[in-house]
Short mmCIF file of C-alpha atoms in Angstrom, two decimals:
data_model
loop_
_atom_site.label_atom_id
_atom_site.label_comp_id
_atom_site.label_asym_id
_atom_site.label_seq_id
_atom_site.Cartn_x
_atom_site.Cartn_y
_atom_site.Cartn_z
CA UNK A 825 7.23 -10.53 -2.17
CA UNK A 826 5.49 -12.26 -5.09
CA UNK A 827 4.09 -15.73 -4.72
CA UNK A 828 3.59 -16.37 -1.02
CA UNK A 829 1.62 -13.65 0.23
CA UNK A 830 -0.44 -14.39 3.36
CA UNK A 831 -3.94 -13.65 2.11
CA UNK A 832 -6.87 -16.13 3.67
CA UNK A 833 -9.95 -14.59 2.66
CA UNK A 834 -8.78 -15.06 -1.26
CA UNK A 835 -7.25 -18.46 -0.48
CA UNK A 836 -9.57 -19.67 1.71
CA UNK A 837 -11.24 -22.61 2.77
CA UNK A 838 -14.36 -23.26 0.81
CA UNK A 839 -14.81 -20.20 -1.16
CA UNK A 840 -16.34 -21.64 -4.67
CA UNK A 841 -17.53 -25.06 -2.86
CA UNK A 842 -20.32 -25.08 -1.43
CA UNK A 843 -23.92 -23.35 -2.18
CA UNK A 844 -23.69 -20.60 0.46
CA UNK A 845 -20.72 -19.21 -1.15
CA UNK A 846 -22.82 -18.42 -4.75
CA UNK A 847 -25.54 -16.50 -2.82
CA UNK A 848 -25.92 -12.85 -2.76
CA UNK A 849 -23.23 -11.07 -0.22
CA UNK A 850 -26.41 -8.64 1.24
CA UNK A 851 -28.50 -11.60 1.87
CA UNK A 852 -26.08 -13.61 3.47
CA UNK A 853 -24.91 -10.06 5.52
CA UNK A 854 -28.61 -9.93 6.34
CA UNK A 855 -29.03 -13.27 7.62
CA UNK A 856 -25.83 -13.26 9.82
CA UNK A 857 -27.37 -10.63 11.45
CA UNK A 858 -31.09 -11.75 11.82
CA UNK A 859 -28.96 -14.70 13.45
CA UNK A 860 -27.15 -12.69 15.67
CA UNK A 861 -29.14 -10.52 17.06
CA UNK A 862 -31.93 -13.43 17.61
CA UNK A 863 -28.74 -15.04 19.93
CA UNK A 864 -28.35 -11.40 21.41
CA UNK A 865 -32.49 -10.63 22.00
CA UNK A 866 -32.81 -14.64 23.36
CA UNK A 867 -33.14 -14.06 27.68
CA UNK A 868 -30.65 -16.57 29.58
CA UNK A 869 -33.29 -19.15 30.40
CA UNK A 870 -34.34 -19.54 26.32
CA UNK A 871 -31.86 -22.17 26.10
CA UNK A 872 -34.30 -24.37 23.80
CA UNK A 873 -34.11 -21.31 21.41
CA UNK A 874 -30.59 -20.76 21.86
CA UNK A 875 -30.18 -24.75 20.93
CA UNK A 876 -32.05 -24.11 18.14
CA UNK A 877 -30.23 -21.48 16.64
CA UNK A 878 -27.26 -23.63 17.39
CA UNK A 879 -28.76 -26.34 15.05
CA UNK A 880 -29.20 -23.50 12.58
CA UNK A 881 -26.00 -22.53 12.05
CA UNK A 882 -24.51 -26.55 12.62
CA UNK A 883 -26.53 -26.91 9.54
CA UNK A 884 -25.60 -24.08 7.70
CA UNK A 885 -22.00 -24.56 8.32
CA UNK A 886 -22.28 -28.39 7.44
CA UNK A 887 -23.76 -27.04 4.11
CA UNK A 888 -20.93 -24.30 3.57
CA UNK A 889 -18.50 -27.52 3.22
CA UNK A 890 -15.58 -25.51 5.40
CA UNK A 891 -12.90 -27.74 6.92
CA UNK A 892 -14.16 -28.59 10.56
CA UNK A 893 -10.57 -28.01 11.17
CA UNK A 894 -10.33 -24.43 10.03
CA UNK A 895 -13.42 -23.04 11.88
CA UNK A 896 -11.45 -24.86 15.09
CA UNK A 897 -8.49 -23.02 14.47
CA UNK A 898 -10.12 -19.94 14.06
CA UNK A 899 -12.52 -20.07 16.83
CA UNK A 900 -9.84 -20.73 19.38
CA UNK A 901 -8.25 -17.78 18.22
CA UNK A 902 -11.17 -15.32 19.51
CA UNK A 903 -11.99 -17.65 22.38
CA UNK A 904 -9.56 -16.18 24.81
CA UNK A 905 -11.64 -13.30 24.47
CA UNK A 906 -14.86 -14.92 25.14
CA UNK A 907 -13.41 -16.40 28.01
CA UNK A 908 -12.03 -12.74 29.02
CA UNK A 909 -16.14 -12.01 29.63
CA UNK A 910 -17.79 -14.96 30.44
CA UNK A 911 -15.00 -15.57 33.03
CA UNK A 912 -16.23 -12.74 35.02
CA UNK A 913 -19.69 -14.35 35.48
CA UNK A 914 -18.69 -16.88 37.60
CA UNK A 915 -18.40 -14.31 40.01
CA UNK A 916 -21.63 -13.76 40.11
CA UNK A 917 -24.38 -16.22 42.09
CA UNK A 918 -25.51 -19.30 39.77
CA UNK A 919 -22.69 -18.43 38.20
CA UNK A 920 -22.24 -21.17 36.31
CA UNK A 921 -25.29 -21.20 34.30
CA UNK A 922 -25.09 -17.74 33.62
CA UNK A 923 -21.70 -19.10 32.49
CA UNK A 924 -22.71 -21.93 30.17
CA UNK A 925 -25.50 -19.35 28.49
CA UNK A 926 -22.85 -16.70 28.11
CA UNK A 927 -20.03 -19.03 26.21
CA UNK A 928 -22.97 -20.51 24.19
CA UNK A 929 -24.20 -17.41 23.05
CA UNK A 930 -21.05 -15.74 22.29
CA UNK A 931 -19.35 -18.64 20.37
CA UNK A 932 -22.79 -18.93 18.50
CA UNK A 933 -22.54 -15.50 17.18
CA UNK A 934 -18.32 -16.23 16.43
CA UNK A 935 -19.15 -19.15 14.38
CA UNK A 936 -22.41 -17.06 12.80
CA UNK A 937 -19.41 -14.34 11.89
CA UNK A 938 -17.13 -17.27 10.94
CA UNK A 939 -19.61 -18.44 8.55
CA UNK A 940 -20.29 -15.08 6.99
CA UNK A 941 -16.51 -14.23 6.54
CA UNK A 942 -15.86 -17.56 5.23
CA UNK A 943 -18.47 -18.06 2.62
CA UNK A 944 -18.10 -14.17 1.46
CA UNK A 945 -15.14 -12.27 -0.08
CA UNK A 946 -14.70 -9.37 2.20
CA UNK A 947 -14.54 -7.06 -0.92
CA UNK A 948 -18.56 -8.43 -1.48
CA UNK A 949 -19.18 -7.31 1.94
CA UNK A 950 -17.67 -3.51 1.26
CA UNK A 951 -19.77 -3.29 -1.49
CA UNK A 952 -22.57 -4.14 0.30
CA UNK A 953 -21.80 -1.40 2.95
CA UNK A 954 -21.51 0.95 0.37
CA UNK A 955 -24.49 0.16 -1.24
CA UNK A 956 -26.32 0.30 2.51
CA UNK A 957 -24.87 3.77 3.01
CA UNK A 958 -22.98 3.11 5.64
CA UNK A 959 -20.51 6.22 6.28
CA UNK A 960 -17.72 6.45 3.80
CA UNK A 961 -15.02 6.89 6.71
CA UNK A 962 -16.30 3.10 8.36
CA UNK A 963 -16.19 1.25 4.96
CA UNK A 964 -12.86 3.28 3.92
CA UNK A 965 -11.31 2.37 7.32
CA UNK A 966 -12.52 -1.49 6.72
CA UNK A 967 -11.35 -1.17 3.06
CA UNK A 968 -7.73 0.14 3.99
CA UNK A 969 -7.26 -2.24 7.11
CA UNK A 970 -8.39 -5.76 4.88
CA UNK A 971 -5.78 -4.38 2.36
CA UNK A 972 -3.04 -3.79 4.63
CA UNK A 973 -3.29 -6.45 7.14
CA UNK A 974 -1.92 -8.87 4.84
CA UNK A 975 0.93 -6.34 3.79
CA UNK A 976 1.16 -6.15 7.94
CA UNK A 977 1.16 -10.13 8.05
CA UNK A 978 3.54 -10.41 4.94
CA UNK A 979 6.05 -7.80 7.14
CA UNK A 980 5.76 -9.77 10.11
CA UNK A 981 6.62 -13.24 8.02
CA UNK A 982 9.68 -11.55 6.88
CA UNK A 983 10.71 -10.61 10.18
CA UNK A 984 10.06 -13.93 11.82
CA UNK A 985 12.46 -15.06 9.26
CA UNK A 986 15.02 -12.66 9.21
CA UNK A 987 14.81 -13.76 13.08
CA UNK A 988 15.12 -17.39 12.89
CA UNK A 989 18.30 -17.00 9.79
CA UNK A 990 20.22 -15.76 12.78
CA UNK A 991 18.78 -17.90 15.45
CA UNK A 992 21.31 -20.87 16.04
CA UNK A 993 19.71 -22.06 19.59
CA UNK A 994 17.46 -24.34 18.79
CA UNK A 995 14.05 -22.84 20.60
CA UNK A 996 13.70 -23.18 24.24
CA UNK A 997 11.24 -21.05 25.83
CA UNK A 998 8.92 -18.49 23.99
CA UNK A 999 10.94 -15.40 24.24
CA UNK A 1000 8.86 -12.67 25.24
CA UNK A 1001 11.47 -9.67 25.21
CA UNK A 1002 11.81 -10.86 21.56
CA UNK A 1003 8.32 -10.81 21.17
CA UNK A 1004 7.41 -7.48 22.44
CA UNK A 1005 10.75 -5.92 20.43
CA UNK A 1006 8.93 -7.71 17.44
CA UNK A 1007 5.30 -5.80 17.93
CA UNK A 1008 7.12 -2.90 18.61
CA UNK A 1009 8.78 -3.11 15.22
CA UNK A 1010 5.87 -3.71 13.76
CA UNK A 1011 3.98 -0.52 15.33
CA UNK A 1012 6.51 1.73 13.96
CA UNK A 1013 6.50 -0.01 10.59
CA UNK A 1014 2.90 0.37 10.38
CA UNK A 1015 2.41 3.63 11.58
CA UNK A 1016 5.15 4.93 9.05
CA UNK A 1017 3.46 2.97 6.21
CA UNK A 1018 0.31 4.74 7.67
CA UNK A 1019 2.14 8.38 6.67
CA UNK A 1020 3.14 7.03 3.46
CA UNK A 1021 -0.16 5.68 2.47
CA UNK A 1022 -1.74 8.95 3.68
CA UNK A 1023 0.64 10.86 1.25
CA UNK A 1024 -0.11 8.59 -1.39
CA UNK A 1025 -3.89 8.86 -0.80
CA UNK A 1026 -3.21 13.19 -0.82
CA UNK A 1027 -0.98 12.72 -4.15
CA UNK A 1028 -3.79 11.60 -6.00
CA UNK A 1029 -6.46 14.29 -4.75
CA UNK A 1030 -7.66 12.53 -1.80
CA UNK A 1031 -9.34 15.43 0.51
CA UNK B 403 7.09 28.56 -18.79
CA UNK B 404 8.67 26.25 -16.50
CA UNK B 405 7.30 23.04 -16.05
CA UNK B 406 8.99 23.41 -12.52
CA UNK B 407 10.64 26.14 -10.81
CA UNK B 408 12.57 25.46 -7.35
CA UNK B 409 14.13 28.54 -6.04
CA UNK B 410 16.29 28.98 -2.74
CA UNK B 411 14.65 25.53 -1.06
CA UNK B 412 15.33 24.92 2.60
CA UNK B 413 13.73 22.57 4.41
CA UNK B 414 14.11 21.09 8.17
CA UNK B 415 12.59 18.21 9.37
CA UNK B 416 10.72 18.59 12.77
CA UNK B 417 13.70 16.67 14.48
CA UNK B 418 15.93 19.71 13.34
CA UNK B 419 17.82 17.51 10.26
CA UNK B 420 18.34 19.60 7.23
CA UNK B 421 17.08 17.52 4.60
CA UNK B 422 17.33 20.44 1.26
CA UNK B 423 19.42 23.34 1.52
CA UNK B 424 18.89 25.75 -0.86
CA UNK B 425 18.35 24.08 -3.76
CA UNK B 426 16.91 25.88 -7.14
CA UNK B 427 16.69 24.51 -10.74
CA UNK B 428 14.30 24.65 -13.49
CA UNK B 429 12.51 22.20 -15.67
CA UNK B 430 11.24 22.82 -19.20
CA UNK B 431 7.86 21.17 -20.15
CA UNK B 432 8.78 17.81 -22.16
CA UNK B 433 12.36 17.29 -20.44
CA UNK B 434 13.26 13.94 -18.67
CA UNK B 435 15.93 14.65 -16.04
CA UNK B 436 17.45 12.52 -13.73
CA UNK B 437 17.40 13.04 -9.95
CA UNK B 438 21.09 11.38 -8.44
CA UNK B 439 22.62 11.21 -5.27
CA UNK B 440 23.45 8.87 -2.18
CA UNK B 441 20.77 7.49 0.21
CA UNK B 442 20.18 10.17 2.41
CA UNK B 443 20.59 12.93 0.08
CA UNK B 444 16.91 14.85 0.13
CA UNK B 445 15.82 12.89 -3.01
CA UNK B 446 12.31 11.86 -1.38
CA UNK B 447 12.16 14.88 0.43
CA UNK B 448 12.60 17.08 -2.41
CA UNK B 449 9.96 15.19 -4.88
CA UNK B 450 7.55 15.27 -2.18
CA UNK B 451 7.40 19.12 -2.28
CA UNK B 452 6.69 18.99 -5.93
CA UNK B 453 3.44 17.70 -4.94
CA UNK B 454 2.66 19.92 -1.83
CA UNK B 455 3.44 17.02 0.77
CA UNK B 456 6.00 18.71 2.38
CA UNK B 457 6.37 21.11 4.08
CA UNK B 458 2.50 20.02 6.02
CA UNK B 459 1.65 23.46 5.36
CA UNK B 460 3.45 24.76 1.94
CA UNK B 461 4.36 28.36 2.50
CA UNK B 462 3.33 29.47 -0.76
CA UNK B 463 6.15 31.65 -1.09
CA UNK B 464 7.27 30.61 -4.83
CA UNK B 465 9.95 28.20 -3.49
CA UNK B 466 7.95 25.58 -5.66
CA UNK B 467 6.15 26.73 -8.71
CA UNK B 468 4.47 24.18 -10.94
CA UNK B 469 3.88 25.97 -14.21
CA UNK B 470 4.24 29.19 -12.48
CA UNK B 471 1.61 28.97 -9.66
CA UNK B 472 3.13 28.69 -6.37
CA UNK B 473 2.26 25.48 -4.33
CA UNK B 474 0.03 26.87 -1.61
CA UNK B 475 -2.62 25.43 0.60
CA UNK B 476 -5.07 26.85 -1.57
CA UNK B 477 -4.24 25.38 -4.89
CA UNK B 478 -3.09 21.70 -3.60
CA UNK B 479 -5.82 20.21 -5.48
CA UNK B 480 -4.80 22.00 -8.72
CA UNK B 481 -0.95 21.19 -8.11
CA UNK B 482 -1.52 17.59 -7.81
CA UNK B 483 -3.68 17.06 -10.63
CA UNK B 484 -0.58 18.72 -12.63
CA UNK B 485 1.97 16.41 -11.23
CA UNK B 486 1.78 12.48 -10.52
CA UNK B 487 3.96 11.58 -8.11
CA UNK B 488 4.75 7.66 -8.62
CA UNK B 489 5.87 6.67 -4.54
CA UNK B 490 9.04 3.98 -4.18
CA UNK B 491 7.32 1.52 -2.20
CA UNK B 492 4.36 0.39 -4.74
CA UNK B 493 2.54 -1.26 -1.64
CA UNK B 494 2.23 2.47 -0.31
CA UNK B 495 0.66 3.73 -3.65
CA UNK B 496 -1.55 0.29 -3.93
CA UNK B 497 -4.30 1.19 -0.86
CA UNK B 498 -7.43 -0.26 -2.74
CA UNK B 499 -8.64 -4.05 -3.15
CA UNK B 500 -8.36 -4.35 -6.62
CA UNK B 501 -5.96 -2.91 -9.65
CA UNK B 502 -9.23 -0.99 -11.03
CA UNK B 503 -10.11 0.64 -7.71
CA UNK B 504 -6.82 1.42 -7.57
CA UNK B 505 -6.57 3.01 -10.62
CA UNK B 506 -10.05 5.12 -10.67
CA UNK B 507 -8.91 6.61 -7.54
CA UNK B 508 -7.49 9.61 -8.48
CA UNK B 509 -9.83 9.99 -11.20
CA UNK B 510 -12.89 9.61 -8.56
CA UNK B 511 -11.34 12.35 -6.84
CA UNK B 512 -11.53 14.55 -9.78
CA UNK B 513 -15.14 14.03 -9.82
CA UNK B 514 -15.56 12.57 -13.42
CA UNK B 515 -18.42 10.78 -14.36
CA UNK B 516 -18.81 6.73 -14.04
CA UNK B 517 -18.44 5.95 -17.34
CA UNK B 518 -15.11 8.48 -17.37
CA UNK B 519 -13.87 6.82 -15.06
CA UNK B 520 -14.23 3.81 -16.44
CA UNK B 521 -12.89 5.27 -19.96
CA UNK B 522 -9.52 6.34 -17.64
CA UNK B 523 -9.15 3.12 -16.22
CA UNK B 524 -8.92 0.98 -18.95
CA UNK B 525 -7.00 3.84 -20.87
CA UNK B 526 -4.22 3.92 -17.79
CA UNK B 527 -4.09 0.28 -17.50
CA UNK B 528 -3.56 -0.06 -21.53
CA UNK B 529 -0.75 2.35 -21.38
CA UNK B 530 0.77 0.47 -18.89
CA UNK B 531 0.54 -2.84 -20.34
CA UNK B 532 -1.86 -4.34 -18.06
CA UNK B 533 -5.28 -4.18 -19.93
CA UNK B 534 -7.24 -7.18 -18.35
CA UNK B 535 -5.59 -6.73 -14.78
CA UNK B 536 -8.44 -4.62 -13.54
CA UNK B 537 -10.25 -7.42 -10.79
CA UNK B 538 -7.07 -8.51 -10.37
CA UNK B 539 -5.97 -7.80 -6.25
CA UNK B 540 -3.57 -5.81 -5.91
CA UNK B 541 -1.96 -7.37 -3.36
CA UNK B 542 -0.86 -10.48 -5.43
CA UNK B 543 0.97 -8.93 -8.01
CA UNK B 544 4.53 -9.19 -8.63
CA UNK B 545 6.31 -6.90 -8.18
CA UNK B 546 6.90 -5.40 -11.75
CA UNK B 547 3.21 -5.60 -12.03
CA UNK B 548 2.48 -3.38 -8.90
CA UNK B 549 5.32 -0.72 -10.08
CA UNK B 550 2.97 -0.52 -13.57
CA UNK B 551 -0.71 -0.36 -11.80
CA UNK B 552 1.35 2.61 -9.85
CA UNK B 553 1.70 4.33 -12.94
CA UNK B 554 -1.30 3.68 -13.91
CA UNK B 555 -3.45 4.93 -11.18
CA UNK B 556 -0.78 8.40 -11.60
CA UNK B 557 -1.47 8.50 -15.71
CA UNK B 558 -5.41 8.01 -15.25
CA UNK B 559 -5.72 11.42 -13.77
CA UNK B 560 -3.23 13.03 -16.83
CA UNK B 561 -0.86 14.68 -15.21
CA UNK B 562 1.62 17.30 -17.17
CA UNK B 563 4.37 15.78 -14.63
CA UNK B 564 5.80 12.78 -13.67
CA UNK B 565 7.68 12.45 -10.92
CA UNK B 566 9.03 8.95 -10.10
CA UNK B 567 11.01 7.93 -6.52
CA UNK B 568 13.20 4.96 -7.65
CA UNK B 569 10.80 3.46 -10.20
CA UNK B 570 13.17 0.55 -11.31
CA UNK B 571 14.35 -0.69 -7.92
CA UNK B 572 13.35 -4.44 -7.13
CA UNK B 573 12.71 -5.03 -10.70
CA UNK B 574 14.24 -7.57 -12.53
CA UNK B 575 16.55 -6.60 -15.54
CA UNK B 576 13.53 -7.30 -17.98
CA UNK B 577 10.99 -5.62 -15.94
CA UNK B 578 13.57 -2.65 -16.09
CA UNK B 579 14.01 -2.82 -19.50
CA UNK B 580 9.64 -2.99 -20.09
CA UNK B 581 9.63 -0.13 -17.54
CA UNK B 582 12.32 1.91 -19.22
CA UNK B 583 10.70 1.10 -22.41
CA UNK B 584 7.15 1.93 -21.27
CA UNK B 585 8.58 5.65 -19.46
CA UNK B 586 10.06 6.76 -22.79
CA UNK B 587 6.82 6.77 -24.45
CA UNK B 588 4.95 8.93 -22.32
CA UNK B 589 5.57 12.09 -23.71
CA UNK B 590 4.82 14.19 -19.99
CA UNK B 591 7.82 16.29 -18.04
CA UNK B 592 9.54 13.66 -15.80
CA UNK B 593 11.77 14.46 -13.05
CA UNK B 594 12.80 10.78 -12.19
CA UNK B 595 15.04 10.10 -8.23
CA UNK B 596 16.73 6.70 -9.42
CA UNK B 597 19.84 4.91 -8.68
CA UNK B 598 19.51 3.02 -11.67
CA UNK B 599 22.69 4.90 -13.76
CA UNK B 600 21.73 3.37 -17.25
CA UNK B 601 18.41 4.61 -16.62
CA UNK B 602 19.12 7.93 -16.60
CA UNK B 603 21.75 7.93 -19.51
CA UNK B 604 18.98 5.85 -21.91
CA UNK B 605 16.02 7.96 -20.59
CA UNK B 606 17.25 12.02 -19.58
CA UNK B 607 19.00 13.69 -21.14
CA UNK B 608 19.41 15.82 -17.78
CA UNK B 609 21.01 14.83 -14.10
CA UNK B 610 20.77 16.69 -11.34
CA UNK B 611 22.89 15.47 -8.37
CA UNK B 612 22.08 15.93 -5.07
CA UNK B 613 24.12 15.30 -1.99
CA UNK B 614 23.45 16.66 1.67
CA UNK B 615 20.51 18.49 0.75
CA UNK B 616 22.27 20.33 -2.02
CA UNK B 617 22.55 20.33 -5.91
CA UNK B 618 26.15 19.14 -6.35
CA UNK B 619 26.07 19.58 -10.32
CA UNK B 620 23.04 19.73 -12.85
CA UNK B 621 24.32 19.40 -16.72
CA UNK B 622 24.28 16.62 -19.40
CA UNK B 623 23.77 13.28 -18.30
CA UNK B 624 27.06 11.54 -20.32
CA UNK B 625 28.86 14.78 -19.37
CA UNK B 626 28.15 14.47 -15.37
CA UNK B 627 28.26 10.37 -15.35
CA UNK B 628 31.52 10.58 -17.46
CA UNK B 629 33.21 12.40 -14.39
CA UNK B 630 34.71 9.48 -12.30
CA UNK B 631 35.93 12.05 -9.91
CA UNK B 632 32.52 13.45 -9.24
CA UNK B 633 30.81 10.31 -9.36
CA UNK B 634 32.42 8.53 -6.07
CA UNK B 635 32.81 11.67 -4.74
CA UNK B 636 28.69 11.49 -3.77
CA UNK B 637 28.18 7.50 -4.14
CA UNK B 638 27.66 6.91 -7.56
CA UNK B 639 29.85 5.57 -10.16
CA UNK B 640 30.56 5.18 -13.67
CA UNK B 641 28.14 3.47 -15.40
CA UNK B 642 29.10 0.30 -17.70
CA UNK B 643 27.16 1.54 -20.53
CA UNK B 644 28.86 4.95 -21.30
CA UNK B 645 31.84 2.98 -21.78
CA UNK B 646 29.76 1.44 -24.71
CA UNK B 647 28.93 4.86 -25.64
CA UNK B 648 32.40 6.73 -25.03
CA UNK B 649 34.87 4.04 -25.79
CA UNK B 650 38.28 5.16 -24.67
#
């Protein structure tokens, strides 16, 4: 434990650089949303306005001074999702524009999101919830999980080391029953921490 | 009046392992006893009935009285805001963003006002030793410094009773020695499950042993860890420093 804690939205790229990151957390919430649901409302054949959004955000991202690399990284992360819906359009006739729109309009509103979580501690962003009345169960849910995914990541570290000490192959293929013994692990870990947590929470009056 | 009265406790888990076994004792207000025994014993299980975690629905049959009153469903708020159960794993205890959240936690629960709150907070955290830690996340602390914002977020809501599941494990000797240091100045009941042997013969004057779910001996500290025999008989030992103490 200690030092090398896995914790990107405190070590971040970007975070005191640029001027997005010193404006107001509800403004910038606001605008990622104007942004996104202008992408959403935009019919398939808008692809001027669509383009234009795109510039938008180019711009805005150029401004927020985040590594190119880093939104990459990130983006092809969720993209195998994106792919898991646009895929299905090709299915359908002109299926390839409908395609194109799709993947523009979803990576748009990724890189919108990317933007937002980038340029804003996620603790700014509870607040703002809070302050927006948003139920207590959705923020306490979002509070809990941005605290404990990094315990989570910090777990899985450990195990992925614990795994390699006693690995003395060097690697040949990715081992998937290793793998899936690995996220099992890490279900029951959590879901045990989950019970502890809870009786934690209930020690100190939680009702 | 006892600060805590066990009498005749049993309990099962669900899978049908019998974790206490009639176990009854009594704790004066002000006393600092020590909780011994092997891993595996019912230490955990047995400090989280003092708090009405276990069983999921306390019987309220006086198997468990906090200052009298018998931990029921009814009175769970009341119990716990008597007794301030410090958990082993501080990343358990930790679940908000920052040490300050953390802390005004239990207090927000009470229902105090904001500027209570905020009185409790920075009271907790000075009696801890970590006034100016408040913004600070609690995920990057070390590991001495998460066991004190623990105790902190317990002491903000003034408990009468401390109870403490291995509080110096994973410390260092000097973040033992500060933690030590920093329990025997808070003047409330503690009941404290270690496996840290100097710890209990600097801080309790009490031990309680527990093995299989039952109280094995309960007596003087220096009198109970002086008994080699009994000792490795349930997994402990001797500790170094009564042989500082007891020079033979």
């Amino acid at each position: 434990m200690g030092r090398h804690h896995l914790h990107p939205h405190d070590h971040g790229h970007g975070h005191q650089r640029g001027p997005l990151q010193h404006l107001p957390a509800g403004g910038k919430l606001a605008g990622a949303l104007f942004l996104i649901l202008t992408v959403v409302l935009l019919p398939r054949t808008a692809v001027t306005g669509l383009l234009i959004v795109g510039a938008v955000v180019a711009g805005l991202l150029a401004i927020s001074q985040i590594p190119v690399w880093h939104l990459v990284k990130r983006l092809l992360l969720l993209e195998p999702l994106v792919l898991g819906v646009a895929g299905l359009m090709w299915f359908q006739p002109g299926g390839g524009k409908t395609f194109a729109v799709v993947m523009l309009k979803a990576n748009l509103c990724l890189l919108t999101t990317l933007l937002l979580s980038n340029t804003t501690p996620f603790r700014e962003l509870l607040r703002v919830l809070q302050r927006l009345r948003v139920p207590w169960i959705f923020v306490t849910t979002l509070t809990l999980m941005h605290r404990y995914l990094f315990v989570l990541a910090d777990e899985a570290e450990r195990m992925r080391r614990a795994r390699a000490s006693r690995s003395f192959t060097p690697r040949r293929r990715f081992q998937w029953p290793v793998l899936a013994s690995v996220v099992g692990q890490l279900f029951v870990r959590a879901s045990e921490r989950a019970e502890r947590i809870y009786d934690a929470m209930c020690a100190r009056g939680w009702k | 009046m006892n600060a805590i009265e066990i009498t005749d406790l049993t309990f099962r888990y669900p899978d049908g392992h019998a974790a206490l076994r009639g176990l009854s004792f009594r704790l004066l207000p002000g006393e600092c006893v020590a909780l011994l025994g092997p891993n595996g014993s019912g230490k955990s299980t047995l400090l989280l009935h003092l708090n009405g975690l276990l069983p999921e629905k306390p019987g309220g049959d006086g198997a468990v009285k906090i200052y009298g009153e018998s931990v029921s469903p009814g009175n769970l708020a009341a119990i716990r805001r008597q007794v301030g159960l410090v958990f082993q794993d501080p990343d358990d205890q930790l679940f908000c963003p920052t040490v300050a959240e953390d802390v005004a936690f239990g207090p927000q629960q009470l229902g105090l006002s904001a500027s209570e709150i905020a009185a409790q907070v920075e009271n907790a955290l000075a009696q801890v030793g970590l006034t100016g830690f408040g913004a600070r996340s609690t995920h990057h602390l070390s590991h001495g410094e998460k066991r004190r914002a623990c105790l902190a977020g317990v002491l903000a809501c003034n408990p009468k009773i401390l109870v403490l599941d291995e509080p110096t494990s994973d410390l260092d000797p000097r973040g033992r020695r500060e933690f030590k240091a920093m329990l025997r100045r808070l003047p409330a009941t503690k009941l404290i499950a270690t496996h840290d042997l100097e710890l209990a013969v600097e801080l309790c004057a009490r031990t309680i042993i527990l093995d299989q779910g039952r109280i094995i001996a309960d007596g003087r500290t220096v009198d109970l860890l002086s008994d080699e025999k009994l000792m490795l008989a349930h997994g402990l030992e001797r500790p170094h420093i009564l042989h500082h103490l007891h020079p033979h």
